[in-house]
C-alpha cells in the first residue's frame, strides 16, 4: 500500500485504540490482524470481513452483478463478460471476437470496455470504432482473464452510496473534471449530497441493490440517465482514500460503523 494511501489503515488503528483491541499491521497495511480476547479478526485490502464470500465475488464481477440486479428487477447498466482466449477450454468454438463486434454493432453511440473485475477506473476504454475495440481488448487481456462490455450512456450525474447493513452513512456525487469518467482517481471531485428527496432516491436504489446481492458493506455507484436512476456497479472493497482527503471525519466514522458490526 503506498505511503500516501493509508487512510483506511489509520482508521482501523484509531478504532482499535479506542476499543482496546490488539492490532498488528502486516504486508505494508494490506493485511491487518485484530485480536479481542481469544478471537482474531482480519481486514484484507479494504475488506473488513462483513461480506460473505459469494456476495464479495458477485460484487467484484461486473457482469454477474448486472445479471443478479436484472433478475431482481433493479435498473442497471448491462455488462457482458468475455473470456480471455487463454481460457480456450471455456470459450465458445466461434471465439469471442465476433460476439464483441456484434455487441459493438448494437450500440452505435459507443461502448465501454473494462476489466470485468477491478476498481478505480483503471484500463477503462470508451470505444467508438472496431480498431479501438481491438486495442482495448488486447490491453485488458494482457493482464486480465475477463473483460466486460457495457453500452456507453450519457451520465447526467453519478453518486456513490456507501451501504452498511441497509444504512447509508456516506453519499456523495462525483463531479467530473476535464474527462468523461467520474472516478475520483481520474480527477473527479466529491460533493456530499444534502438531505432531501434526491439523496433518499439514490440511497433507496443503492440499498435495494446491496440487498439483492446479499452484501452488507459496499460502495454502490448509482447513475442518472435520462432522468432515471440505474446501478452502474457495486464495490465490495470500500476504498475511501480519495474521499478521506476531503472529508476525513466522515470516512473515519463510516469505517468505525462497519467495524462496530464486525465486533458486535
PDB file of N, CA, C and O in Angstrom, residues 104-139:
ATOM      1  N   UNK A 104     -20.887  -4.567 -30.199  1.00  0.00           N
ATOM      2  CA  UNK A 104     -20.492  -3.206 -30.564  1.00  0.00           C
ATOM      3  C   UNK A 104     -21.451  -2.630 -31.610  1.00  0.00           C
ATOM      4  O   UNK A 104     -21.857  -1.468 -31.526  1.00  0.00           O
ATOM      5  N   UNK A 105     -21.837  -3.467 -32.575  1.00  0.00           N
ATOM      6  CA  UNK A 105     -22.737  -3.020 -33.630  1.00  0.00           C
ATOM      7  C   UNK A 105     -24.124  -2.647 -33.119  1.00  0.00           C
ATOM      8  O   UNK A 105     -24.848  -1.883 -33.772  1.00  0.00           O
ATOM      9  N   UNK A 106     -24.492  -3.175 -31.946  1.00  0.00           N
ATOM     10  CA  UNK A 106     -25.808  -2.864 -31.378  1.00  0.00           C
ATOM     11  C   UNK A 106     -25.828  -1.506 -30.677  1.00  0.00           C
ATOM     12  O   UNK A 106     -26.898  -1.037 -30.282  1.00  0.00           O
ATOM     13  N   UNK A 107     -24.639  -0.894 -30.530  1.00  0.00           N
ATOM     14  CA  UNK A 107     -24.560   0.366 -29.787  1.00  0.00           C
ATOM     15  C   UNK A 107     -23.748   1.390 -30.582  1.00  0.00           C
ATOM     16  O   UNK A 107     -22.569   1.641 -30.273  1.00  0.00           O
ATOM     17  N   UNK A 108     -24.357   1.979 -31.594  1.00  0.00           N
ATOM     18  CA  UNK A 108     -23.629   2.939 -32.438  1.00  0.00           C
ATOM     19  C   UNK A 108     -23.123   4.157 -31.674  1.00  0.00           C
ATOM     20  O   UNK A 108     -22.205   4.844 -32.130  1.00  0.00           O
ATOM     21  N   UNK A 109     -23.711   4.434 -30.498  1.00  0.00           N
ATOM     22  CA  UNK A 109     -23.246   5.566 -29.707  1.00  0.00           C
ATOM     23  C   UNK A 109     -21.939   5.272 -28.988  1.00  0.00           C
ATOM     24  O   UNK A 109     -21.317   6.156 -28.415  1.00  0.00           O
ATOM     25  N   UNK A 110     -21.503   3.998 -29.020  1.00  0.00           N
ATOM     26  CA  UNK A 110     -20.247   3.606 -28.407  1.00  0.00           C
ATOM     27  C   UNK A 110     -20.440   2.617 -27.267  1.00  0.00           C
ATOM     28  O   UNK A 110     -21.564   2.411 -26.785  1.00  0.00           O
ATOM     29  N   UNK A 111     -19.355   2.006 -26.855  1.00  0.00           N
ATOM     30  CA  UNK A 111     -19.370   1.059 -25.743  1.00  0.00           C
ATOM     31  C   UNK A 111     -18.215   1.376 -24.809  1.00  0.00           C
ATOM     32  O   UNK A 111     -17.264   2.072 -25.171  1.00  0.00           O
ATOM     33  N   UNK A 112     -18.324   0.868 -23.598  1.00  0.00           N
ATOM     34  CA  UNK A 112     -17.245   0.983 -22.623  1.00  0.00           C
ATOM     35  C   UNK A 112     -16.692  -0.420 -22.389  1.00  0.00           C
ATOM     36  O   UNK A 112     -17.448  -1.361 -22.124  1.00  0.00           O
ATOM     37  N   UNK A 113     -15.383  -0.544 -22.508  1.00  0.00           N
ATOM     38  CA  UNK A 113     -14.706  -1.832 -22.334  1.00  0.00           C
ATOM     39  C   UNK A 113     -13.770  -1.715 -21.137  1.00  0.00           C
ATOM     40  O   UNK A 113     -12.986  -0.777 -21.042  1.00  0.00           O
ATOM     41  N   UNK A 114     -13.873  -2.671 -20.215  1.00  0.00           N
ATOM     42  CA  UNK A 114     -13.084  -2.593 -18.983  1.00  0.00           C
ATOM     43  C   UNK A 114     -12.892  -3.990 -18.414  1.00  0.00           C
ATOM     44  O   UNK A 114     -13.594  -4.932 -18.819  1.00  0.00           O
ATOM     45  N   UNK A 115     -11.954  -4.151 -17.492  1.00  0.00           N
ATOM     46  CA  UNK A 115     -11.829  -5.453 -16.825  1.00  0.00           C
ATOM     47  C   UNK A 115     -13.141  -5.806 -16.131  1.00  0.00           C
ATOM     48  O   UNK A 115     -13.791  -4.929 -15.551  1.00  0.00           O
ATOM     49  N   UNK A 116     -13.520  -7.067 -16.199  1.00  0.00           N
ATOM     50  CA  UNK A 116     -14.752  -7.481 -15.540  1.00  0.00           C
ATOM     51  C   UNK A 116     -14.614  -7.431 -14.031  1.00  0.00           C
ATOM     52  O   UNK A 116     -15.606  -7.296 -13.319  1.00  0.00           O
ATOM     53  N   UNK A 117     -13.394  -7.537 -13.546  1.00  0.00           N
ATOM     54  CA  UNK A 117     -13.127  -7.407 -12.122  1.00  0.00           C
ATOM     55  C   UNK A 117     -12.096  -6.303 -11.937  1.00  0.00           C
ATOM     56  O   UNK A 117     -11.142  -6.209 -12.680  1.00  0.00           O
ATOM     57  N   UNK A 118     -12.310  -5.462 -10.953  1.00  0.00           N
ATOM     58  CA  UNK A 118     -11.347  -4.394 -10.705  1.00  0.00           C
ATOM     59  C   UNK A 118     -12.029  -3.122 -10.277  1.00  0.00           C
ATOM     60  O   UNK A 118     -13.245  -2.969 -10.400  1.00  0.00           O
ATOM     61  N   UNK A 119     -11.239  -2.176  -9.763  1.00  0.00           N
ATOM     62  CA  UNK A 119     -11.774  -0.918  -9.250  1.00  0.00           C
ATOM     63  C   UNK A 119     -10.910   0.236  -9.721  1.00  0.00           C
ATOM     64  O   UNK A 119      -9.906   0.057 -10.406  1.00  0.00           O
ATOM     65  N   UNK A 120     -11.312   1.431  -9.338  1.00  0.00           N
ATOM     66  CA  UNK A 120     -10.539   2.673  -9.525  1.00  0.00           C
ATOM     67  C   UNK A 120     -10.465   3.131 -10.972  1.00  0.00           C
ATOM     68  O   UNK A 120      -9.684   4.013 -11.304  1.00  0.00           O
ATOM     69  N   UNK A 121     -11.274   2.539 -11.855  1.00  0.00           N
ATOM     70  CA  UNK A 121     -11.334   3.041 -13.221  1.00  0.00           C
ATOM     71  C   UNK A 121     -10.105   2.771 -14.057  1.00  0.00           C
ATOM     72  O   UNK A 121      -9.880   3.431 -15.077  1.00  0.00           O
ATOM     73  N   UNK A 122      -9.279   1.804 -13.660  1.00  0.00           N
ATOM     74  CA  UNK A 122      -8.074   1.501 -14.430  1.00  0.00           C
ATOM     75  C   UNK A 122      -8.430   0.641 -15.646  1.00  0.00           C
ATOM     76  O   UNK A 122      -9.269  -0.232 -15.576  1.00  0.00           O
ATOM     77  N   UNK A 123      -7.744   0.899 -16.782  1.00  0.00           N
ATOM     78  CA  UNK A 123      -7.947   0.154 -18.028  1.00  0.00           C
ATOM     79  C   UNK A 123      -9.404   0.193 -18.482  1.00  0.00           C
ATOM     80  O   UNK A 123      -9.972  -0.820 -18.884  1.00  0.00           O
ATOM     81  N   UNK A 124      -9.996   1.376 -18.424  1.00  0.00           N
ATOM     82  CA  UNK A 124     -11.372   1.572 -18.883  1.00  0.00           C
ATOM     83  C   UNK A 124     -11.323   2.378 -20.170  1.00  0.00           C
ATOM     84  O   UNK A 124     -10.719   3.456 -20.206  1.00  0.00           O
ATOM     85  N   UNK A 125     -11.952   1.854 -21.237  1.00  0.00           N
ATOM     86  CA  UNK A 125     -11.845   2.464 -22.558  1.00  0.00           C
ATOM     87  C   UNK A 125     -13.221   2.797 -23.119  1.00  0.00           C
ATOM     88  O   UNK A 125     -14.128   1.961 -23.094  1.00  0.00           O
ATOM     89  N   UNK A 126     -13.364   4.013 -23.633  1.00  0.00           N
ATOM     90  CA  UNK A 126     -14.542   4.395 -24.399  1.00  0.00           C
ATOM     91  C   UNK A 126     -14.233   4.079 -25.858  1.00  0.00           C
ATOM     92  O   UNK A 126     -13.283   4.622 -26.434  1.00  0.00           O
ATOM     93  N   UNK A 127     -15.023   3.194 -26.448  1.00  0.00           N
ATOM     94  CA  UNK A 127     -14.734   2.655 -27.778  1.00  0.00           C
ATOM     95  C   UNK A 127     -15.804   3.095 -28.762  1.00  0.00           C
ATOM     96  O   UNK A 127     -17.000   2.922 -28.521  1.00  0.00           O
ATOM     97  N   UNK A 128     -15.363   3.653 -29.894  1.00  0.00           N
ATOM     98  CA  UNK A 128     -16.307   4.068 -30.930  1.00  0.00           C
ATOM     99  C   UNK A 128     -15.979   3.506 -32.300  1.00  0.00           C
ATOM    100  O   UNK A 128     -16.713   3.735 -33.270  1.00  0.00           O
ATOM    101  N   UNK A 129     -14.877   2.749 -32.421  1.00  0.00           N
ATOM    102  CA  UNK A 129     -14.510   2.103 -33.690  1.00  0.00           C
ATOM    103  C   UNK A 129     -14.026   0.691 -33.405  1.00  0.00           C
ATOM    104  O   UNK A 129     -13.592   0.380 -32.288  1.00  0.00           O
ATOM    105  N   UNK A 130     -14.075  -0.169 -34.422  1.00  0.00           N
ATOM    106  CA  UNK A 130     -13.615  -1.548 -34.228  1.00  0.00           C
ATOM    107  C   UNK A 130     -12.118  -1.633 -33.943  1.00  0.00           C
ATOM    108  O   UNK A 130     -11.702  -2.459 -33.113  1.00  0.00           O
ATOM    109  N   UNK A 131     -11.243  -0.807 -34.561  1.00  0.00           N
ATOM    110  CA  UNK A 131      -9.832  -0.855 -34.163  1.00  0.00           C
ATOM    111  C   UNK A 131      -9.634  -0.468 -32.697  1.00  0.00           C
ATOM    112  O   UNK A 131      -8.781  -1.053 -32.020  1.00  0.00           O
ATOM    113  N   UNK A 132     -10.426   0.502 -32.201  1.00  0.00           N
ATOM    114  CA  UNK A 132     -10.336   0.852 -30.783  1.00  0.00           C
ATOM    115  C   UNK A 132     -10.761  -0.315 -29.908  1.00  0.00           C
ATOM    116  O   UNK A 132     -10.164  -0.562 -28.854  1.00  0.00           O
ATOM    117  N   UNK A 133     -11.771  -1.041 -30.343  1.00  0.00           N
ATOM    118  CA  UNK A 133     -12.207  -2.223 -29.600  1.00  0.00           C
ATOM    119  C   UNK A 133     -11.101  -3.264 -29.553  1.00  0.00           C
ATOM    120  O   UNK A 133     -10.830  -3.865 -28.508  1.00  0.00           O
ATOM    121  N   UNK A 134     -10.442  -3.472 -30.681  1.00  0.00           N
ATOM    122  CA  UNK A 134      -9.363  -4.459 -30.737  1.00  0.00           C
ATOM    123  C   UNK A 134      -8.220  -4.069 -29.802  1.00  0.00           C
ATOM    124  O   UNK A 134      -7.685  -4.913 -29.064  1.00  0.00           O
ATOM    125  N   UNK A 135      -7.851  -2.790 -29.806  1.00  0.00           N
ATOM    126  CA  UNK A 135      -6.766  -2.344 -28.934  1.00  0.00           C
ATOM    127  C   UNK A 135      -7.155  -2.471 -27.462  1.00  0.00           C
ATOM    128  O   UNK A 135      -6.353  -2.895 -26.629  1.00  0.00           O
ATOM    129  N   UNK A 136      -8.391  -2.091 -27.140  1.00  0.00           N
ATOM    130  CA  UNK A 136      -8.840  -2.174 -25.745  1.00  0.00           C
ATOM    131  C   UNK A 136      -8.846  -3.618 -25.262  1.00  0.00           C
ATOM    132  O   UNK A 136      -8.371  -3.918 -24.159  1.00  0.00           O
ATOM    133  N   UNK A 137      -9.373  -4.525 -26.090  1.00  0.00           N
ATOM    134  CA  UNK A 137      -9.431  -5.933 -25.700  1.00  0.00           C
ATOM    135  C   UNK A 137      -8.026  -6.504 -25.513  1.00  0.00           C
ATOM    136  O   UNK A 137      -7.766  -7.239 -24.546  1.00  0.00           O
ATOM    137  N   UNK A 138      -7.120  -6.149 -26.411  1.00  0.00           N
ATOM    138  CA  UNK A 138      -5.752  -6.669 -26.320  1.00  0.00           C
ATOM    139  C   UNK A 138      -5.079  -6.190 -25.036  1.00  0.00           C
ATOM    140  O   UNK A 138      -4.400  -6.966 -24.348  1.00  0.00           O
ATOM    141  N   UNK A 139      -5.270  -4.905 -24.702  1.00  0.00           N
ATOM    142  CA  UNK A 139      -4.626  -4.385 -23.494  1.00  0.00           C
ATOM    143  C   UNK A 139      -5.200  -5.016 -22.234  1.00  0.00           C
ATOM    144  O   UNK A 139      -4.460  -5.391 -21.330  1.00  0.00           O
TER     145      UNK A 139
END
